[in-house]
């Protein structure tokens, strides 16, 4: 059974393949063995991301674990994962529209049993190693950017680099940033430092007040997106990667899947295309 339905993997692979750099063979005799097809490695990476399997378990006679890791690093160095995420965002913005007038930021701590560059003692897991994701979404829960840090980092210092992810819309194909942006935050950001930062960036803040009962407001969509990350992609729920660029690449691929799935779901009732699923995803 495939890790993702073909209605998702086929459009993602078509765009991913178009982004792959042309390979230059410098060996005088070409290569002593045929190169594993990129599509096979892509499918293996999707399996690793969705099922959380190790590279050793994902590898088989068609593609070894070493090939998966080497090709993954090659694509990370070429920036393919980041470009795929940006193109998916631009497509969603053109067809549906990304609502940047209201954005939501929240942190999510997950296990990181193998340690690594962005692992720290988790304050919610008895000091075991964990990683924090500071996630930025629009009013519909579409992931706009993510910053990773050790689990023992506070949310407030991560707010600036997280909001800076909005700069991608000034460089993409979208309509750009609105004049006024409202940032919704939970009580963990209730501080003068946060308000000074929002004032500096020209944003309006809706921040839950400490010491009062839960004030959900418009923040529930970011909790749903965190659930999509953790329930739909086991590699993100239990982060076994040790290097930041690899984690960023898997988050970008997961975001591309989420955005494409939402795009297909919304466009299913308004558009028709040859590979349209038989039922609404």
CSV table of N, CA, C and O in Angstrom, one decimal, residues 37-102:
chain,number,residue,atom,x,y,z
A,37,UNK,N,16.9,5.3,-10.4
A,37,UNK,CA,16.0,6.4,-10.9
A,37,UNK,C,15.6,7.3,-9.8
A,37,UNK,O,15.4,6.9,-8.6
A,38,UNK,N,15.5,8.6,-10.1
A,38,UNK,CA,15.1,9.6,-9.1
A,38,UNK,C,13.7,9.3,-8.5
A,38,UNK,O,13.5,9.6,-7.4
A,39,UNK,N,12.8,8.8,-9.3
A,39,UNK,CA,11.5,8.5,-8.9
A,39,UNK,C,11.4,7.5,-7.8
A,39,UNK,O,10.7,7.6,-6.8
A,40,UNK,N,12.3,6.5,-7.9
A,40,UNK,CA,12.3,5.5,-6.9
A,40,UNK,C,12.8,6.1,-5.5
A,40,UNK,O,12.2,5.8,-4.5
A,41,UNK,N,13.8,6.9,-5.6
A,41,UNK,CA,14.4,7.5,-4.4
A,41,UNK,C,13.3,8.5,-3.8
A,41,UNK,O,13.2,8.5,-2.6
A,42,UNK,N,12.6,9.2,-4.6
A,42,UNK,CA,11.6,10.1,-4.2
A,42,UNK,C,10.5,9.3,-3.4
A,42,UNK,O,10.1,9.8,-2.3
A,43,UNK,N,10.1,8.2,-4.0
A,43,UNK,CA,9.0,7.4,-3.3
A,43,UNK,C,9.6,6.9,-2.0
A,43,UNK,O,8.8,6.8,-1.0
A,44,UNK,N,10.8,6.5,-1.9
A,44,UNK,CA,11.4,6.1,-0.6
A,44,UNK,C,11.4,7.2,0.4
A,44,UNK,O,11.2,6.9,1.6
A,45,UNK,N,11.8,8.4,0.0
A,45,UNK,CA,11.8,9.5,1.0
A,45,UNK,C,10.4,9.8,1.5
A,45,UNK,O,10.2,10.1,2.6
A,46,UNK,N,9.4,9.7,0.6
A,46,UNK,CA,8.0,9.9,1.1
A,46,UNK,C,7.6,8.8,2.1
A,46,UNK,O,7.0,9.1,3.1
A,47,UNK,N,8.1,7.6,1.8
A,47,UNK,CA,7.8,6.5,2.8
A,47,UNK,C,8.5,6.8,4.1
A,47,UNK,O,7.9,6.6,5.2
A,48,UNK,N,9.7,7.2,4.1
A,48,UNK,CA,10.4,7.6,5.3
A,48,UNK,C,9.7,8.7,6.1
A,48,UNK,O,9.5,8.7,7.3
A,49,UNK,N,9.2,9.7,5.4
A,49,UNK,CA,8.5,10.8,6.0
A,49,UNK,C,7.2,10.4,6.6
A,49,UNK,O,6.9,10.8,7.7
A,50,UNK,N,6.4,9.7,5.8
A,50,UNK,CA,5.0,9.4,6.3
A,50,UNK,C,5.0,8.3,7.3
A,50,UNK,O,4.4,8.4,8.3
A,51,UNK,N,5.8,7.2,7.1
A,51,UNK,CA,5.8,6.0,8.0
A,51,UNK,C,6.8,6.1,9.1
A,51,UNK,O,6.7,5.4,10.0
A,52,UNK,N,7.7,7.1,9.0
A,52,UNK,CA,8.7,7.2,10.0
A,52,UNK,C,9.7,6.0,10.1
A,52,UNK,O,10.4,5.9,11.1
A,53,UNK,N,9.8,5.3,9.0
A,53,UNK,CA,10.7,4.1,8.9
A,53,UNK,C,12.2,4.6,8.8
A,53,UNK,O,12.5,5.7,8.3
A,54,UNK,N,13.1,3.8,9.3
A,54,UNK,CA,14.5,4.1,9.1
A,54,UNK,C,14.9,3.9,7.7
A,54,UNK,O,14.2,3.2,6.9
A,55,UNK,N,16.0,4.5,7.3
A,55,UNK,CA,16.5,4.3,5.9
A,55,UNK,C,16.8,2.8,5.6
A,55,UNK,O,16.6,2.4,4.5
A,56,UNK,N,17.3,2.1,6.6
A,56,UNK,CA,17.6,0.7,6.5
A,56,UNK,C,16.4,-0.1,6.1
A,56,UNK,O,16.4,-1.0,5.3
A,57,UNK,N,15.2,0.2,6.8
A,57,UNK,CA,14.0,-0.5,6.5
A,57,UNK,C,13.4,-0.1,5.2
A,57,UNK,O,12.7,-0.9,4.6
A,58,UNK,N,13.6,1.2,4.9
A,58,UNK,CA,13.0,1.7,3.6
A,58,UNK,C,13.8,1.1,2.4
A,58,UNK,O,13.2,0.9,1.3
A,59,UNK,N,15.0,0.9,2.6
A,59,UNK,CA,15.9,0.4,1.5
A,59,UNK,C,15.6,-1.1,1.2
A,59,UNK,O,15.2,-1.8,2.0
A,60,UNK,N,15.7,-1.4,-0.1
A,60,UNK,CA,15.5,-2.8,-0.5
A,60,UNK,C,16.4,-3.0,-1.8
A,60,UNK,O,17.3,-2.2,-2.0
A,61,UNK,N,16.1,-4.0,-2.5
A,61,UNK,CA,17.0,-4.3,-3.7
A,61,UNK,C,16.9,-3.3,-4.8
A,61,UNK,O,17.7,-3.3,-5.7
A,62,UNK,N,15.8,-2.5,-4.8
A,62,UNK,CA,15.7,-1.5,-5.8
A,62,UNK,C,16.4,-0.2,-5.4
A,62,UNK,O,16.8,0.5,-6.3
A,63,UNK,N,16.7,0.0,-4.2
A,63,UNK,CA,17.3,1.2,-3.7
A,63,UNK,C,17.9,1.0,-2.3
A,63,UNK,O,17.1,0.7,-1.4
A,64,UNK,N,19.2,1.2,-2.1
A,64,UNK,CA,19.8,1.0,-0.8
A,64,UNK,C,19.6,2.2,0.1
A,64,UNK,O,19.2,3.3,-0.3
A,65,UNK,N,19.8,2.0,1.4
A,65,UNK,CA,19.7,3.1,2.4
A,65,UNK,C,20.7,4.2,2.1
A,65,UNK,O,20.4,5.4,2.2
A,66,UNK,N,21.9,3.8,1.7
A,66,UNK,CA,22.9,4.7,1.4
A,66,UNK,C,22.6,5.6,0.2
A,66,UNK,O,22.8,6.8,0.2
A,67,UNK,N,21.9,5.0,-0.8
A,67,UNK,CA,21.5,5.8,-2.0
A,67,UNK,C,20.4,6.8,-1.6
A,67,UNK,O,20.4,8.0,-2.0
A,68,UNK,N,19.5,6.4,-0.7
A,68,UNK,CA,18.5,7.3,-0.3
A,68,UNK,C,19.1,8.5,0.4
A,68,UNK,O,18.7,9.7,0.2
A,69,UNK,N,20.0,8.3,1.4
A,69,UNK,CA,20.6,9.4,2.1
A,69,UNK,C,21.5,10.3,1.2
A,69,UNK,O,21.4,11.5,1.3
A,70,UNK,N,22.2,9.6,0.3
A,70,UNK,CA,23.1,10.4,-0.6
A,70,UNK,C,22.2,11.3,-1.6
A,70,UNK,O,22.6,12.5,-1.8
A,71,UNK,N,21.2,10.7,-2.1
A,71,UNK,CA,20.3,11.5,-3.0
A,71,UNK,C,19.6,12.6,-2.3
A,71,UNK,O,19.4,13.7,-2.8
A,72,UNK,N,19.2,12.3,-1.0
A,72,UNK,CA,18.5,13.3,-0.2
A,72,UNK,C,19.4,14.5,0.0
A,72,UNK,O,19.0,15.6,-0.1
A,73,UNK,N,20.7,14.2,0.4
A,73,UNK,CA,21.6,15.3,0.6
A,73,UNK,C,21.9,16.1,-0.7
A,73,UNK,O,22.1,17.3,-0.6
A,74,UNK,N,22.0,15.4,-1.8
A,74,UNK,CA,22.2,16.0,-3.1
A,74,UNK,C,21.1,17.0,-3.4
A,74,UNK,O,21.3,18.1,-3.8
A,75,UNK,N,19.8,16.6,-3.1
A,75,UNK,CA,18.7,17.5,-3.4
A,75,UNK,C,18.6,18.6,-2.4
A,75,UNK,O,18.1,19.7,-2.8
A,76,UNK,N,19.0,18.4,-1.2
A,76,UNK,CA,19.0,19.4,-0.2
A,76,UNK,C,20.0,20.5,-0.6
A,76,UNK,O,19.7,21.7,-0.5
A,77,UNK,N,21.2,20.1,-1.0
A,77,UNK,CA,22.2,21.0,-1.5
A,77,UNK,C,21.7,21.9,-2.7
A,77,UNK,O,22.1,23.0,-2.8
A,78,UNK,N,20.9,21.3,-3.5
A,78,UNK,CA,20.4,22.0,-4.7
A,78,UNK,C,19.2,22.8,-4.3
A,78,UNK,O,18.7,23.6,-5.2
A,79,UNK,N,18.6,22.7,-3.1
A,79,UNK,CA,17.5,23.5,-2.7
A,79,UNK,C,16.2,23.1,-3.3
A,79,UNK,O,15.2,23.9,-3.4
A,80,UNK,N,16.1,21.8,-3.7
A,80,UNK,CA,14.9,21.3,-4.4
A,80,UNK,C,13.7,21.3,-3.4
A,80,UNK,O,12.5,21.7,-3.8
A,81,UNK,N,13.8,20.9,-2.2
A,81,UNK,CA,12.7,20.8,-1.3
A,81,UNK,C,12.1,22.2,-1.0
A,81,UNK,O,10.9,22.4,-0.9
A,82,UNK,N,13.0,23.2,-0.8
A,82,UNK,CA,12.5,24.6,-0.5
A,82,UNK,C,11.7,25.1,-1.7
A,82,UNK,O,10.7,25.8,-1.6
A,83,UNK,N,12.3,24.8,-2.9
A,83,UNK,CA,11.6,25.3,-4.1
A,83,UNK,C,10.3,24.7,-4.3
A,83,UNK,O,9.3,25.3,-4.7
A,84,UNK,N,10.2,23.4,-4.0
A,84,UNK,CA,8.9,22.7,-4.1
A,84,UNK,C,7.9,23.3,-3.2
A,84,UNK,O,6.7,23.5,-3.6
A,85,UNK,N,8.2,23.5,-2.0
A,85,UNK,CA,7.3,24.1,-1.0
A,85,UNK,C,6.8,25.5,-1.5
A,85,UNK,O,5.6,25.8,-1.4
A,86,UNK,N,7.8,26.3,-2.0
A,86,UNK,CA,7.4,27.6,-2.5
A,86,UNK,C,6.5,27.6,-3.7
A,86,UNK,O,5.5,28.3,-3.8
A,87,UNK,N,6.7,26.7,-4.6
A,87,UNK,CA,5.8,26.5,-5.8
A,87,UNK,C,4.4,26.1,-5.4
A,87,UNK,O,3.4,26.6,-5.9
A,88,UNK,N,4.4,25.2,-4.4
A,88,UNK,CA,3.0,24.7,-3.9
A,88,UNK,C,2.3,25.9,-3.3
A,88,UNK,O,1.1,26.1,-3.5
A,89,UNK,N,3.0,26.7,-2.5
A,89,UNK,CA,2.4,27.9,-1.9
A,89,UNK,C,1.9,28.9,-3.0
A,89,UNK,O,0.8,29.4,-2.9
A,90,UNK,N,2.7,29.1,-4.0
A,90,UNK,CA,2.3,30.0,-5.1
A,90,UNK,C,1.1,29.5,-5.8
A,90,UNK,O,0.2,30.3,-6.2
A,91,UNK,N,1.1,28.2,-6.1
A,91,UNK,CA,-0.1,27.6,-6.8
A,91,UNK,C,-1.4,27.7,-5.9
A,91,UNK,O,-2.4,28.1,-6.5
A,92,UNK,N,-1.2,27.5,-4.6
A,92,UNK,CA,-2.4,27.6,-3.8
A,92,UNK,C,-2.9,29.1,-3.7
A,92,UNK,O,-4.1,29.4,-3.7
A,93,UNK,N,-1.9,30.0,-3.7
A,93,UNK,CA,-2.3,31.4,-3.7
A,93,UNK,C,-3.0,31.9,-4.9
A,93,UNK,O,-3.9,32.7,-4.9
A,94,UNK,N,-2.6,31.3,-6.1
A,94,UNK,CA,-3.2,31.7,-7.3
A,94,UNK,C,-4.6,31.1,-7.5
A,94,UNK,O,-5.5,31.8,-8.0
A,95,UNK,N,-4.8,29.9,-7.0
A,95,UNK,CA,-6.1,29.2,-7.2
A,95,UNK,C,-7.1,29.5,-6.1
A,95,UNK,O,-8.2,29.8,-6.4
A,96,UNK,N,-6.6,29.4,-4.9
A,96,UNK,CA,-7.5,29.6,-3.7
A,96,UNK,C,-7.3,31.0,-3.1
A,96,UNK,O,-8.2,31.7,-2.9
A,97,UNK,N,-6.0,31.3,-2.8
A,97,UNK,CA,-5.7,32.5,-2.2
A,97,UNK,C,-5.3,32.3,-0.7
A,97,UNK,O,-6.0,31.7,0.1
A,98,UNK,N,-4.0,32.8,-0.4
A,98,UNK,CA,-3.5,32.7,0.9
A,98,UNK,C,-3.9,34.0,1.7
A,98,UNK,O,-3.7,35.1,1.2
A,99,UNK,N,-4.6,33.8,2.8
A,99,UNK,CA,-5.0,35.0,3.6
A,99,UNK,C,-3.9,35.4,4.6
A,99,UNK,O,-3.7,34.7,5.6
A,100,UNK,N,-3.2,36.4,4.2
A,100,UNK,CA,-2.1,36.9,5.0
A,100,UNK,C,-2.5,38.0,5.9
A,100,UNK,O,-1.6,38.5,6.7
A,101,UNK,N,-3.7,38.4,5.9
A,101,UNK,CA,-4.2,39.5,6.8
A,101,UNK,C,-4.2,39.0,8.3
A,101,UNK,O,-4.0,39.8,9.2
A,102,UNK,N,-4.4,37.7,8.5
A,102,UNK,CA,-4.3,37.1,9.8
A,102,UNK,C,-3.4,35.9,9.7
A,102,UNK,O,-3.7,35.0,9.0
